[in-house]
PDB file of C-alpha atoms in Angstrom:
ATOM      1  CA  MET A   1       3.459  27.039 -30.665  1.00 59.00           C
ATOM      2  CA  SER A   2       5.615  27.028 -27.563  1.00 72.00           C
ATOM      3  CA  LEU A   3       4.616  25.366 -24.331  1.00 74.00           C
ATOM      4  CA  PRO A   4       3.879  27.442 -21.226  1.00 77.00           C
ATOM      5  CA  VAL A   5       6.894  28.045 -19.000  1.00 79.00           C
ATOM      6  CA  PRO A   6       6.565  28.208 -15.197  1.00 83.00           C
ATOM      7  CA  ARG A   7       7.784  31.207 -13.226  1.00 85.00           C
ATOM      8  CA  THR A   8      10.997  29.957 -11.621  1.00 87.00           C
ATOM      9  CA  THR A   9      11.862  32.984  -9.475  1.00 88.00           C
ATOM     10  CA  ASP A  10       8.920  32.732  -7.081  1.00 87.00           C
ATOM     11  CA  PRO A  11      10.286  32.697  -3.493  1.00 85.00           C
ATOM     12  CA  ASP A  12       8.099  29.709  -2.631  1.00 86.00           C
ATOM     13  CA  SER A  13       9.359  27.470  -5.427  1.00 89.00           C
ATOM     14  CA  ALA A  14      12.654  28.910  -6.769  1.00 92.00           C
ATOM     15  CA  GLU A  15      14.695  26.183  -5.048  1.00 93.00           C
ATOM     16  CA  PHE A  16      12.461  23.515  -6.601  1.00 94.00           C
ATOM     17  CA  TRP A  17      13.110  24.912 -10.098  1.00 95.00           C
ATOM     18  CA  ALA A  18      16.851  25.234  -9.404  1.00 95.00           C
ATOM     19  CA  GLY A  19      16.863  21.534  -8.469  1.00 97.00           C
ATOM     20  CA  SER A  20      14.956  20.638 -11.641  1.00 96.00           C
ATOM     21  CA  ALA A  21      17.584  22.495 -13.688  1.00 96.00           C
ATOM     22  CA  ARG A  22      20.182  20.174 -12.102  1.00 97.00           C
ATOM     23  CA  GLY A  23      18.041  17.092 -12.802  1.00 97.00           C
ATOM     24  CA  GLU A  24      16.963  16.729  -9.163  1.00 98.00           C
ATOM     25  CA  LEU A  25      13.397  16.405  -7.932  1.00 98.00           C
ATOM     26  CA  LEU A  26      13.210  18.345  -4.655  1.00 97.00           C
ATOM     27  CA  VAL A  27      10.611  18.331  -1.876  1.00 96.00           C
ATOM     28  CA  ALA A  28      10.314  21.065   0.742  1.00 93.00           C
ATOM     29  CA  ILE A  29      10.380  19.809   4.339  1.00 92.00           C
ATOM     30  CA  GLY A  30       8.661  21.851   7.017  1.00 88.00           C
ATOM     31  CA  GLN A  31       9.629  22.731  10.560  1.00 84.00           C
ATOM     32  CA  ASP A  32       7.844  19.645  11.862  1.00 87.00           C
ATOM     33  CA  GLY A  33       9.636  17.318   9.399  1.00 87.00           C
ATOM     34  CA  THR A  34       6.721  16.746   7.045  1.00 88.00           C
ATOM     35  CA  PRO A  35       6.627  17.671   3.357  1.00 91.00           C
ATOM     36  CA  VAL A  36       5.173  21.063   2.478  1.00 87.00           C
ATOM     37  CA  HIS A  37       3.682  20.681  -0.964  1.00 86.00           C
ATOM     38  CA  PRO A  38       3.131  22.891  -2.759  1.00 83.00           C
ATOM     39  CA  PRO A  39       5.949  24.778  -1.022  1.00 83.00           C
ATOM     40  CA  ARG A  40       5.198  28.114   0.622  1.00 78.00           C
ATOM     41  CA  VAL A  41       7.378  30.427   2.674  1.00 74.00           C
ATOM     42  CA  THR A  42       4.673  31.469   5.124  1.00 70.00           C
ATOM     43  CA  GLY A  43       2.287  29.547   7.301  1.00 69.00           C
ATOM     44  CA  VAL A  44       2.287  27.114  10.180  1.00 70.00           C
ATOM     45  CA  ASN A  45       4.765  24.644   8.700  1.00 73.00           C
ATOM     46  CA  THR A  46       7.221  26.888   6.823  1.00 77.00           C
ATOM     47  CA  PRO A  47       9.791  24.910   4.777  1.00 70.00           C
ATOM     48  CA  VAL A  48      13.198  24.863   6.411  1.00 80.00           C
ATOM     49  CA  ARG A  49      15.070  22.594   4.006  1.00 90.00           C
ATOM     50  CA  TRP A  50      14.815  20.891   0.663  1.00 94.00           C
ATOM     51  CA  VAL A  51      15.513  17.194   0.165  1.00 96.00           C
ATOM     52  CA  ARG A  52      16.071  15.195  -2.978  1.00 97.00           C
ATOM     53  CA  ALA A  53      13.284  12.759  -3.832  1.00 98.00           C
ATOM     54  CA  GLU A  54      14.017   9.463  -5.557  1.00 98.00           C
ATOM     55  CA  GLY A  55      11.898  10.395  -8.562  1.00 98.00           C
ATOM     56  CA  THR A  56       9.709   7.300  -8.423  1.00 98.00           C
ATOM     57  CA  ALA A  57       5.972   7.412  -7.925  1.00 98.00           C
ATOM     58  CA  ARG A  58       2.689   5.571  -8.309  1.00 98.00           C
ATOM     59  CA  LEU A  59      -0.051   6.701 -10.640  1.00 98.00           C
ATOM     60  CA  HIS A  60      -2.848   8.126  -8.521  1.00 98.00           C
ATOM     61  CA  THR A  61      -5.272   9.153 -11.271  1.00 98.00           C
ATOM     62  CA  TRP A  62      -5.400  10.494 -14.828  1.00 98.00           C
ATOM     63  CA  THR A  63      -7.677  12.028 -17.401  1.00 97.00           C
ATOM     64  CA  VAL A  64      -7.574  12.058 -21.187  1.00 97.00           C
ATOM     65  CA  ALA A  65      -8.202  15.275 -23.110  1.00 96.00           C
ATOM     66  CA  ARG A  66      -9.705  14.379 -26.455  1.00 96.00           C
ATOM     67  CA  HIS A  67     -10.283  17.938 -27.710  1.00 96.00           C
ATOM     68  CA  THR A  68      -7.581  20.560 -28.158  1.00 93.00           C
ATOM     69  CA  VAL A  69      -8.087  23.483 -25.782  1.00 88.00           C
ATOM     70  CA  ASP A  70      -4.640  25.062 -26.217  1.00 88.00           C
ATOM     71  CA  PRO A  71      -2.677  24.666 -29.465  1.00 89.00           C
ATOM     72  CA  ALA A  72       0.451  23.962 -27.376  1.00 85.00           C
ATOM     73  CA  PHE A  73      -1.179  20.683 -26.271  1.00 87.00           C
ATOM     74  CA  PRO A  74      -2.636  18.886 -29.300  1.00 91.00           C
ATOM     75  CA  ALA A  75      -5.257  16.277 -28.442  1.00 96.00           C
ATOM     76  CA  PRO A  76      -5.381  13.590 -27.471  1.00 97.00           C
ATOM     77  CA  TYR A  77      -3.150  13.847 -24.423  1.00 96.00           C
ATOM     78  CA  THR A  78      -3.230  12.503 -20.895  1.00 97.00           C
ATOM     79  CA  VAL A  79      -2.839  14.461 -17.660  1.00 96.00           C
ATOM     80  CA  VAL A  80      -1.494  12.266 -14.863  1.00 98.00           C
ATOM     81  CA  LEU A  81      -1.378  12.758 -11.116  1.00 98.00           C
ATOM     82  CA  VAL A  82       1.301  10.744  -9.331  1.00 98.00           C
ATOM     83  CA  GLU A  83       2.174  10.287  -5.657  1.00 98.00           C
ATOM     84  CA  LEU A  84       5.843  10.023  -4.711  1.00 98.00           C
ATOM     85  CA  ASP A  85       6.997   6.685  -3.316  1.00 98.00           C
ATOM     86  CA  ASP A  86       9.373   8.227  -0.790  1.00 97.00           C
ATOM     87  CA  HIS A  87       7.130  11.136   0.287  1.00 96.00           C
ATOM     88  CA  PRO A  88       3.548   9.834   0.684  1.00 95.00           C
ATOM     89  CA  GLY A  89       0.991  12.563   0.185  1.00 94.00           C
ATOM     90  CA  VAL A  90       3.202  14.578  -2.181  1.00 96.00           C
ATOM     91  CA  ARG A  91       1.632  14.564  -5.620  1.00 97.00           C
ATOM     92  CA  PHE A  92       2.745  15.954  -8.949  1.00 96.00           C
ATOM     93  CA  ALA A  93       0.835  16.456 -12.185  1.00 96.00           C
ATOM     94  CA  GLY A  94       2.307  15.633 -15.555  1.00 95.00           C
ATOM     95  CA  HIS A  95       1.541  15.450 -19.257  1.00 93.00           C
ATOM     96  CA  LEU A  96       1.782  12.430 -21.527  1.00 95.00           C
ATOM     97  CA  PRO A  97       1.100  12.716 -25.250  1.00 93.00           C
ATOM     98  CA  GLY A  98      -1.576  10.420 -26.618  1.00 96.00           C
ATOM     99  CA  THR A  99      -3.590   7.861 -24.679  1.00 97.00           C
ATOM    100  CA  PRO A 100      -1.142   5.399 -23.119  1.00 96.00           C
ATOM    101  CA  GLU A 101      -2.375   2.279 -21.350  1.00 97.00           C
ATOM    102  CA  LEU A 102      -2.421   3.180 -17.644  1.00 98.00           C
ATOM    103  CA  TYR A 103      -3.723   1.602 -14.459  1.00 98.00           C
ATOM    104  CA  PRO A 104      -4.106   2.798 -10.839  1.00 97.00           C
ATOM    105  CA  GLY A 105      -0.923   2.341  -8.852  1.00 98.00           C
ATOM    106  CA  MET A 106       1.205   1.985 -11.977  1.00 98.00           C
ATOM    107  CA  PRO A 107       4.910   2.653 -11.278  1.00 98.00           C
ATOM    108  CA  MET A 108       6.027   5.981 -12.731  1.00 98.00           C
ATOM    109  CA  ARG A 109       9.347   7.800 -12.842  1.00 98.00           C
ATOM    110  CA  VAL A 110      10.373  11.381 -13.326  1.00 98.00           C
ATOM    111  CA  ARG A 111      11.758  12.575 -16.642  1.00 97.00           C
ATOM    112  CA  PHE A 112      13.090  16.100 -16.922  1.00 97.00           C
ATOM    113  CA  THR A 113      12.256  18.003 -20.111  1.00 93.00           C
ATOM    114  CA  ASP A 114      13.542  21.339 -21.333  1.00 92.00           C
ATOM    115  CA  ARG A 115      10.820  23.851 -22.060  1.00 86.00           C
ATOM    116  CA  ASP A 116      12.363  26.947 -23.645  1.00 86.00           C
ATOM    117  CA  GLY A 117      15.291  26.891 -21.213  1.00 89.00           C
ATOM    118  CA  THR A 118      13.263  25.889 -18.148  1.00 92.00           C
ATOM    119  CA  VAL A 119      13.600  22.279 -16.973  1.00 95.00           C
ATOM    120  CA  VAL A 120      10.236  20.764 -16.025  1.00 94.00           C
ATOM    121  CA  PRO A 121       9.699  17.404 -14.324  1.00 96.00           C
ATOM    122  CA  GLN A 122       7.307  15.108 -16.180  1.00 96.00           C
ATOM    123  CA  TRP A 123       6.171  11.559 -15.417  1.00 97.00           C
ATOM    124  CA  ILE A 124       6.396   8.446 -17.563  1.00 97.00           C
ATOM    125  CA  PRO A 125       5.598   4.790 -16.869  1.00 97.00           C
ATOM    126  CA  ALA A 126       8.571   3.092 -15.201  1.00 95.00           C
TER     127      ALA A 126
END
C-alpha cells in the first residue's frame, strides 16, 4: 500500500514543496514580516517571500494511534506536532512509526522522506 502524496502544484504551497524537494524547509513570510502558516496567496498578510528554516523544533504535542485506520499507516504509530525553533508559532505535523518515548518540549529535527517521488518533511527526535 502506498502512502498518500500531497498535491505539490497548489499555488499556496508549491514553493514549499519545491524547497522540500531540494531538502530545504521553507516558511512563507507575509507583508508584515510574520510567518504565514499554512501559506495562502490571498488575505490580509499575503506571503511575499519564502525563507529557509533551520529545521529544528520542539515537540508541542503528540497522539498514538493504536488501531489501523488506513492500511498505509499500520498501527501503532505516533502523530507529532512540532513548533519551529526559529519561527515561533509555526507548527508542523509528522508521523513516527511505533510508540517512541517522547516528552513535551523534546528537541526534534526535520528529516526529508521520499514518498513516491514527492519529498515530505517529517520530524524525528534530535
